[in-house]
Amino acid sequence: MAKFTRILSLDGGGLRGIISAEVLKYVEQKLQDFTGNLDARIADYFDLIAGTSVGGILTALYLCPYLENPLRPRCSAQEVYDFFRYKSSQIFDPISKNSLPVLGELFDEKYSYHKFDQIMGDFFQDLKLSELLKPCLITSYEIEKRKSQFFTQHDAILDPKNDYFIRDVLRATSAAPTLFEVAQIKAMNQDVYTCIDGGVFANNPALCAYAEARHKFNRDFNLDNRYEKGPTAKQMVVLSLGTGVVKKKYPYEEAKNWGKLQWLEPLFDIIMTGGAETVDYQMQQIFDTTEHPENYLRINTVLESRKTLKMDDCSEANLNEIAKLGQQLTEENRQRLDQWIQLLLL
């Protein structure tokens, strides 16, 4: 058994999830280099993976079992990257608007969920949350019950009321307001849930993952029998991957007279960015109380001067720019990643 409880956290961010997938290609390659095992996969070296929105999609892809051998991952990190990179233009397929386009976007979602459902259904078929290879946490928000919704593989194994088709979980975590229609899904016991994108409250799910491990990685849940009450920060290593922080500035002279309509986009941007930054701050403070604060590693970048990196622009130019940024971010953090990856092997 590994020395630490090993956690991977994947932010939301639409198409910018390509950045996280690029970093994890490097992580998997280094795991193969360090171990000499060419079959080493991301799922082999993490005990819990948490994801929001696109991070939830990536989580399911890394933990999806191979049909011929359900104990092994179906995809390498390169295959996960390729799937998301080349299916994204189909996922973000705009709804045809016959009326004025601006008014259309005000009163209807921007993209059809049908293509999303088709792509995820074709890949995952009837795979259930309980059938993923490792414990995971995928976020969403239930708007009828007004509560956060956490889809967890380890709870799904214990009770069908916590189990769902993976394709439905991914619809729920990705149902971003204004972009996709609200998701209505059923659990295996036929309970109905009405969900929107988990990014509205946990675009950075690292603290959710930390709390989940503290609570459930213990003897009671049979996830880690070493702990009676769950591991503390000093017994964890956490890799948290962001999808880029958009630091667009809003000058006082512009913002002081904004009404509801003008505030809509800036407010969403500020809430998403501020929430993710707050989680990073909280995680840093938690791990700073330990002897090895470097066991928590956050990899992210500022997109302040980049105008093209929209989370739903699937033009080839934008996708190439995002991929390039992921490569640059990986290269800039190569030394930090190499040191942290060694912790996975202890």
Tab-separated table of C-alpha atoms in Angstrom:
chain	number	residue	atom	x	y	z
A	1	MET	CA	0.000	0.000	0.000
A	2	ALA	CA	1.204	3.514	-0.834
A	3	LYS	CA	2.580	5.677	1.963
A	4	PHE	CA	0.138	8.521	1.255
A	5	THR	CA	-3.512	8.882	0.319
A	6	ARG	CA	-3.086	10.209	-3.226
A	7	ILE	CA	-5.614	12.727	-4.543
A	8	LEU	CA	-6.050	14.265	-7.989
A	9	SER	CA	-8.347	17.284	-8.378
A	10	LEU	CA	-9.473	18.585	-11.783
A	11	ASP	CA	-11.063	22.020	-12.227
A	12	GLY	CA	-13.898	22.882	-14.562
A	13	GLY	CA	-13.248	25.139	-17.525
A	14	GLY	CA	-14.870	23.832	-20.703
A	15	LEU	CA	-12.448	23.348	-23.563
A	16	ARG	CA	-9.605	24.504	-21.354
A	17	GLY	CA	-9.731	21.043	-19.797
A	18	ILE	CA	-7.259	20.288	-22.582
A	19	ILE	CA	-4.693	22.020	-20.338
A	20	SER	CA	-5.258	19.489	-17.533
A	21	ALA	CA	-5.215	16.589	-19.988
A	22	GLU	CA	-1.888	17.830	-21.359
A	23	VAL	CA	-0.331	17.972	-17.879
A	24	LEU	CA	-1.576	14.469	-17.085
A	25	LYS	CA	-0.028	13.101	-20.270
A	26	TYR	CA	3.285	14.193	-18.782
A	27	VAL	CA	2.457	12.764	-15.345
A	28	GLU	CA	1.628	9.360	-16.831
A	29	GLN	CA	4.750	9.345	-18.994
A	30	LYS	CA	6.933	10.085	-15.956
A	31	LEU	CA	5.214	7.333	-13.966
A	32	GLN	CA	6.094	4.934	-16.766
A	33	ASP	CA	9.671	6.218	-16.859
A	34	PHE	CA	10.153	6.020	-13.085
A	35	THR	CA	8.626	2.537	-12.737
A	36	GLY	CA	9.747	1.012	-16.032
A	37	ASN	CA	6.137	-0.095	-16.547
A	38	LEU	CA	4.773	0.984	-19.933
A	39	ASP	CA	1.269	-0.010	-18.833
A	40	ALA	CA	1.237	2.410	-15.879
A	41	ARG	CA	-1.891	4.570	-15.939
A	42	ILE	CA	-3.186	7.587	-14.023
A	43	ALA	CA	-5.789	5.390	-12.302
A	44	ASP	CA	-3.037	3.161	-10.890
A	45	TYR	CA	-1.426	5.920	-8.840
A	46	PHE	CA	-4.322	7.909	-7.385
A	47	ASP	CA	-6.660	6.764	-4.621
A	48	LEU	CA	-9.299	9.448	-5.225
A	49	ILE	CA	-9.968	11.617	-8.284
A	50	ALA	CA	-12.290	14.620	-8.040
A	51	GLY	CA	-13.611	16.634	-10.959
A	52	THR	CA	-16.007	19.434	-11.806
A	53	SER	CA	-17.611	19.859	-15.235
A	54	VAL	CA	-14.874	19.050	-17.768
A	55	GLY	CA	-12.847	17.817	-14.791
A	56	GLY	CA	-15.663	15.359	-14.128
A	57	ILE	CA	-15.537	14.160	-17.731
A	58	LEU	CA	-11.787	13.643	-17.463
A	59	THR	CA	-12.258	11.808	-14.153
A	60	ALA	CA	-14.629	9.322	-15.779
A	61	LEU	CA	-12.315	8.832	-18.758
A	62	TYR	CA	-9.286	8.057	-16.572
A	63	LEU	CA	-11.300	5.647	-14.401
A	64	CYS	CA	-13.302	3.947	-17.151
A	65	PRO	CA	-12.591	0.183	-17.129
A	66	TYR	CA	-11.424	-1.729	-20.160
A	67	LEU	CA	-14.237	-3.891	-21.549
A	68	GLU	CA	-12.049	-6.971	-22.035
A	69	ASN	CA	-10.371	-6.522	-18.647
A	70	PRO	CA	-12.606	-4.583	-16.215
A	71	LEU	CA	-9.793	-4.311	-13.659
A	72	ARG	CA	-7.668	-2.133	-15.968
A	73	PRO	CA	-8.189	1.381	-17.358
A	74	ARG	CA	-9.579	1.608	-20.862
A	75	CYS	CA	-7.605	4.724	-21.799
A	76	SER	CA	-4.060	5.960	-21.541
A	77	ALA	CA	-3.578	9.656	-20.770
A	78	GLN	CA	-2.821	10.212	-24.455
A	79	GLU	CA	-6.093	8.539	-25.444
A	80	VAL	CA	-8.032	10.644	-22.935
A	81	TYR	CA	-6.430	13.758	-24.402
A	82	ASP	CA	-7.248	12.682	-27.952
A	83	PHE	CA	-10.855	11.852	-27.092
A	84	PHE	CA	-11.531	15.220	-25.515
A	85	ARG	CA	-9.479	17.238	-27.991
A	86	TYR	CA	-11.186	15.826	-31.054
A	87	LYS	CA	-14.729	15.376	-29.742
A	88	SER	CA	-14.987	18.894	-28.321
A	89	SER	CA	-16.043	20.539	-31.577
A	90	GLN	CA	-19.042	18.180	-31.673
A	91	ILE	CA	-19.947	18.780	-28.013
A	92	PHE	CA	-20.100	22.551	-28.472
A	93	ASP	CA	-22.518	22.423	-31.394
A	94	PRO	CA	-24.572	25.662	-31.388
A	95	ILE	CA	-28.355	25.514	-31.526
A	96	SER	CA	-29.673	27.065	-34.740
A	97	LYS	CA	-31.484	30.311	-33.985
A	98	ASN	CA	-33.952	31.630	-36.562
A	99	SER	CA	-34.561	34.862	-34.684
A	100	LEU	CA	-32.129	37.556	-33.601
A	101	PRO	CA	-29.036	35.718	-32.250
A	102	VAL	CA	-28.558	38.009	-29.257
A	103	LEU	CA	-32.167	37.577	-28.128
A	104	GLY	CA	-31.905	33.847	-28.790
A	105	GLU	CA	-29.000	33.520	-26.363
A	106	LEU	CA	-30.843	35.568	-23.740
A	107	PHE	CA	-33.878	33.291	-23.720
A	108	ASP	CA	-32.448	29.864	-24.545
A	109	GLU	CA	-29.341	27.780	-23.915
A	110	LYS	CA	-26.494	28.205	-26.381
A	111	TYR	CA	-25.750	24.534	-27.142
A	112	SER	CA	-27.836	21.411	-27.647
A	113	TYR	CA	-27.270	18.623	-25.125
A	114	HIS	CA	-28.244	15.958	-27.686
A	115	LYS	CA	-24.802	15.744	-29.269
A	116	PHE	CA	-23.188	15.636	-25.810
A	117	ASP	CA	-25.500	12.774	-24.823
A	118	GLN	CA	-24.710	10.922	-28.033
A	119	ILE	CA	-20.932	11.200	-27.615
A	120	MET	CA	-20.943	10.182	-23.951
A	121	GLY	CA	-23.504	7.441	-24.578
A	122	ASP	CA	-21.475	5.974	-27.433
A	123	PHE	CA	-18.316	5.896	-25.315
A	124	PHE	CA	-19.614	4.879	-21.884
A	125	GLN	CA	-22.717	2.925	-22.986
A	126	ASP	CA	-24.491	1.718	-19.806
A	127	LEU	CA	-21.442	1.950	-17.553
A	128	LYS	CA	-22.433	2.838	-14.001
A	129	LEU	CA	-20.728	5.134	-11.529
A	130	SER	CA	-20.187	2.122	-9.254
A	131	GLU	CA	-18.212	0.388	-12.015
A	132	LEU	CA	-15.441	2.985	-12.266
A	133	LEU	CA	-12.053	1.665	-11.212
A	134	LYS	CA	-11.366	3.858	-8.180
A	135	PRO	CA	-13.128	6.147	-5.704
A	136	CYS	CA	-14.074	9.466	-7.247
A	137	LEU	CA	-16.081	12.591	-6.537
A	138	ILE	CA	-17.860	14.489	-9.326
A	139	THR	CA	-19.696	17.696	-8.457
A	140	SER	CA	-23.070	19.094	-9.483
A	141	TYR	CA	-25.795	21.274	-7.950
A	142	GLU	CA	-29.386	20.081	-7.459
A	143	ILE	CA	-31.644	23.085	-8.125
A	144	GLU	CA	-34.980	21.606	-6.955
A	145	LYS	CA	-33.651	20.321	-3.636
A	146	ARG	CA	-31.244	23.308	-3.469
A	147	LYS	CA	-28.179	21.403	-2.365
A	148	SER	CA	-24.766	20.410	-3.615
A	149	GLN	CA	-24.731	17.016	-5.297
A	150	PHE	CA	-21.664	14.795	-5.090
A	151	PHE	CA	-21.504	11.713	-7.304
A	152	THR	CA	-19.131	9.284	-5.575
A	153	GLN	CA	-18.100	5.865	-6.854
A	154	HIS	CA	-17.509	4.472	-3.376
A	155	ASP	CA	-21.020	5.416	-2.187
A	156	ALA	CA	-22.549	4.100	-5.420
A	157	ILE	CA	-21.091	0.667	-4.670
A	158	LEU	CA	-22.893	0.594	-1.321
A	159	ASP	CA	-26.390	1.710	-2.356
A	160	PRO	CA	-28.275	1.939	-5.695
A	161	LYS	CA	-29.783	5.269	-4.634
A	162	ASN	CA	-26.262	6.670	-5.043
A	163	ASP	CA	-25.601	4.959	-8.366
A	164	TYR	CA	-26.178	6.400	-11.858
A	165	PHE	CA	-25.234	5.833	-15.451
A	166	ILE	CA	-21.957	7.652	-16.021
A	167	ARG	CA	-23.374	9.393	-19.088
A	168	ASP	CA	-26.007	10.980	-16.815
A	169	VAL	CA	-23.456	12.005	-14.184
A	170	LEU	CA	-21.455	13.788	-16.880
A	171	ARG	CA	-24.539	15.593	-18.170
A	172	ALA	CA	-25.228	16.791	-14.633
A	173	THR	CA	-21.726	18.042	-13.857
A	174	SER	CA	-21.471	19.784	-17.261
A	175	ALA	CA	-24.879	21.487	-17.456
A	176	ALA	CA	-23.431	24.998	-17.350
A	177	PRO	CA	-26.153	27.662	-17.058
A	178	THR	CA	-26.661	29.588	-20.340
A	179	LEU	CA	-24.577	27.015	-22.252
A	180	PHE	CA	-26.508	23.759	-21.771
A	181	GLU	CA	-30.028	22.836	-20.728
A	182	VAL	CA	-30.551	21.813	-17.106
A	183	ALA	CA	-29.966	18.073	-16.663
A	184	GLN	CA	-32.686	15.845	-15.239
A	185	ILE	CA	-31.342	12.392	-14.405
A	186	LYS	CA	-32.375	9.277	-12.513
A	187	ALA	CA	-30.499	7.211	-9.972
A	188	MET	CA	-30.631	3.430	-10.201
A	189	ASN	CA	-33.493	3.420	-7.672
A	190	GLN	CA	-35.384	5.796	-10.039
A	191	ASP	CA	-35.076	8.892	-7.819
A	192	VAL	CA	-35.012	12.008	-10.026
A	193	TYR	CA	-32.436	14.806	-9.753
A	194	THR	CA	-32.422	18.175	-11.522
A	195	CYS	CA	-28.844	19.367	-11.809
A	196	ILE	CA	-26.591	22.107	-13.129
A	197	ASP	CA	-22.825	22.408	-13.525
A	198	GLY	CA	-20.849	21.851	-10.326
A	199	GLY	CA	-18.766	24.895	-11.217
A	200	VAL	CA	-21.424	27.165	-9.720
A	201	PHE	CA	-20.128	26.245	-6.262
A	202	ALA	CA	-16.967	24.121	-6.635
A	203	ASN	CA	-15.138	24.828	-9.874
A	204	ASN	CA	-12.006	23.800	-7.987
A	205	PRO	CA	-13.045	20.584	-6.175
A	206	ALA	CA	-9.779	20.081	-4.254
A	207	LEU	CA	-11.257	20.947	-0.858
A	208	CYS	CA	-14.259	18.692	-1.546
A	209	ALA	CA	-11.817	15.870	-2.294
A	210	TYR	CA	-9.817	16.591	0.859
A	211	ALA	CA	-12.979	16.497	2.995
A	212	GLU	CA	-14.161	13.297	1.300
A	213	ALA	CA	-10.860	11.566	2.026
A	214	ARG	CA	-10.819	12.794	5.636
A	215	HIS	CA	-14.324	11.471	6.204
A	216	LYS	CA	-14.405	8.204	4.278
A	217	PHE	CA	-10.892	6.826	3.832
A	218	ASN	CA	-11.106	4.790	7.018
A	219	ARG	CA	-12.071	1.386	8.368
A	220	ASP	CA	-15.793	2.156	8.537
A	221	PHE	CA	-15.999	2.669	4.772
A	222	ASN	CA	-13.317	0.046	4.050
A	223	LEU	CA	-11.468	2.468	1.742
A	224	ASP	CA	-8.280	2.561	3.815
A	225	ASN	CA	-8.052	0.294	6.841
A	226	ARG	CA	-4.975	2.078	8.175
A	227	TYR	CA	-7.106	4.907	9.535
A	228	GLU	CA	-9.804	4.821	12.169
A	229	LYS	CA	-10.976	8.354	11.385
A	230	GLY	CA	-9.399	9.052	8.001
A	231	PRO	CA	-6.051	10.528	6.921
A	232	THR	CA	-4.968	14.034	7.853
A	233	ALA	CA	-3.172	16.446	5.532
A	234	LYS	CA	0.241	15.113	6.550
A	235	GLN	CA	-0.845	11.689	5.285
A	236	MET	CA	-2.040	12.977	1.891
A	237	VAL	CA	-0.532	14.195	-1.351
A	238	VAL	CA	-2.731	16.335	-3.592
A	239	LEU	CA	-2.267	17.401	-7.204
A	240	SER	CA	-4.734	20.132	-8.162
A	241	LEU	CA	-4.929	21.110	-11.841
A	242	GLY	CA	-6.500	24.370	-12.970
A	243	THR	CA	-7.658	25.321	-16.445
A	244	GLY	CA	-6.340	28.867	-16.470
A	245	VAL	CA	-7.443	31.933	-14.547
A	246	VAL	CA	-8.997	34.714	-16.616
A	247	LYS	CA	-7.858	37.914	-14.893
A	248	LYS	CA	-10.003	40.327	-16.854
A	249	LYS	CA	-10.056	43.692	-15.104
A	250	TYR	CA	-13.260	45.657	-14.563
A	251	PRO	CA	-12.460	49.375	-14.122
A	252	TYR	CA	-14.490	51.381	-11.639
A	253	GLU	CA	-15.619	53.923	-14.225
A	254	GLU	CA	-17.152	51.132	-16.312
A	255	ALA	CA	-18.628	49.016	-13.533
A	256	LYS	CA	-20.133	51.702	-11.299
A	257	ASN	CA	-23.223	52.176	-13.469
A	258	TRP	CA	-23.787	48.586	-14.614
A	259	GLY	CA	-27.261	47.120	-14.321
A	260	LYS	CA	-28.364	43.483	-14.140
A	261	LEU	CA	-27.607	42.697	-17.776
A	262	GLN	CA	-24.119	44.248	-17.774
A	263	TRP	CA	-23.210	42.443	-14.548
A	264	LEU	CA	-24.260	38.984	-15.792
A	265	GLU	CA	-21.027	37.881	-17.494
A	266	PRO	CA	-18.554	39.676	-15.148
A	267	LEU	CA	-20.322	38.322	-12.062
A	268	PHE	CA	-20.158	34.727	-13.327
A	269	ASP	CA	-16.461	35.216	-14.159
A	270	ILE	CA	-15.642	36.686	-10.743
A	271	ILE	CA	-17.561	34.016	-8.811
A	272	MET	CA	-15.889	31.164	-10.712
A	273	THR	CA	-12.383	32.610	-10.431
A	274	GLY	CA	-12.762	33.816	-6.852
A	275	GLY	CA	-14.142	30.489	-5.678
A	276	ALA	CA	-11.284	28.506	-7.231
A	277	GLU	CA	-8.681	30.886	-5.785
A	278	THR	CA	-10.272	30.621	-2.337
A	279	VAL	CA	-10.050	26.824	-2.397
A	280	ASP	CA	-6.380	27.039	-3.387
A	281	TYR	CA	-5.764	29.442	-0.475
A	282	GLN	CA	-7.542	27.108	1.959
A	283	MET	CA	-5.602	24.073	0.746
A	284	GLN	CA	-2.313	25.944	1.063
A	285	GLN	CA	-3.166	26.967	4.623
A	286	ILE	CA	-4.073	23.383	5.548
A	287	PHE	CA	-0.851	21.929	4.145
A	288	ASP	CA	1.283	24.742	5.542
A	289	THR	CA	0.512	23.310	8.988
A	290	THR	CA	2.340	20.090	8.042
A	291	GLU	CA	6.048	19.329	7.820
A	292	HIS	CA	5.786	19.008	4.040
A	293	PRO	CA	3.577	21.742	2.533
A	294	GLU	CA	4.955	20.789	-0.887
A	295	ASN	CA	2.805	17.648	-0.756
A	296	TYR	CA	0.038	19.900	-2.050
A	297	LEU	CA	0.766	21.049	-5.605
A	298	ARG	CA	-1.442	23.445	-7.550
A	299	ILE	CA	-0.684	23.844	-11.263
A	300	ASN	CA	-2.446	26.735	-12.985
A	301	THR	CA	-1.756	29.770	-15.141
A	302	VAL	CA	-3.069	33.297	-15.662
A	303	LEU	CA	-4.756	34.038	-18.988
A	304	GLU	CA	-4.670	37.804	-18.529
A	305	SER	CA	-3.219	38.696	-21.931
A	306	ARG	CA	-4.827	35.893	-23.933
A	307	LYS	CA	-8.034	36.879	-25.695
A	308	THR	CA	-8.782	33.681	-27.572
A	309	LEU	CA	-8.932	31.048	-24.824
A	310	LYS	CA	-12.705	30.905	-24.476
A	311	MET	CA	-14.016	27.794	-22.770
A	312	ASP	CA	-16.538	27.099	-25.560
A	313	ASP	CA	-14.728	28.300	-28.710
A	314	CYS	CA	-14.006	25.082	-30.605
A	315	SER	CA	-12.315	26.721	-33.576
A	316	GLU	CA	-9.110	24.980	-34.608
A	317	ALA	CA	-7.112	28.118	-33.799
A	318	ASN	CA	-8.447	28.264	-30.242
A	319	LEU	CA	-7.987	24.532	-29.634
A	320	ASN	CA	-4.405	24.752	-30.863
A	321	GLU	CA	-3.769	27.755	-28.614
A	322	ILE	CA	-5.135	25.904	-25.579
A	323	ALA	CA	-3.021	22.837	-26.377
A	324	LYS	CA	0.049	25.036	-26.744
A	325	LEU	CA	-0.643	26.657	-23.386
A	326	GLY	CA	-0.940	23.221	-21.766
A	327	GLN	CA	2.445	22.245	-23.183
A	328	GLN	CA	4.022	25.489	-21.945
A	329	LEU	CA	2.496	25.090	-18.482
A	330	THR	CA	3.813	21.535	-18.261
A	331	GLU	CA	7.299	22.609	-19.314
A	332	GLU	CA	7.357	25.509	-16.837
A	333	ASN	CA	6.408	23.163	-13.983
A	334	ARG	CA	8.456	20.149	-15.047
A	335	GLN	CA	10.768	20.192	-12.006
A	336	ARG	CA	7.930	20.656	-9.502
A	337	LEU	CA	5.948	17.878	-11.163
A	338	ASP	CA	8.906	15.485	-11.215
A	339	GLN	CA	9.477	15.964	-7.490
A	340	TRP	CA	5.794	15.582	-6.661
A	341	ILE	CA	5.307	12.502	-8.868
A	342	GLN	CA	7.966	10.712	-6.790
A	343	LEU	CA	5.583	10.966	-3.818
A	344	LEU	CA	3.075	8.777	-5.664
A	345	LEU	CA	5.610	5.959	-5.685
A	346	LEU	CA	6.416	5.910	-1.958
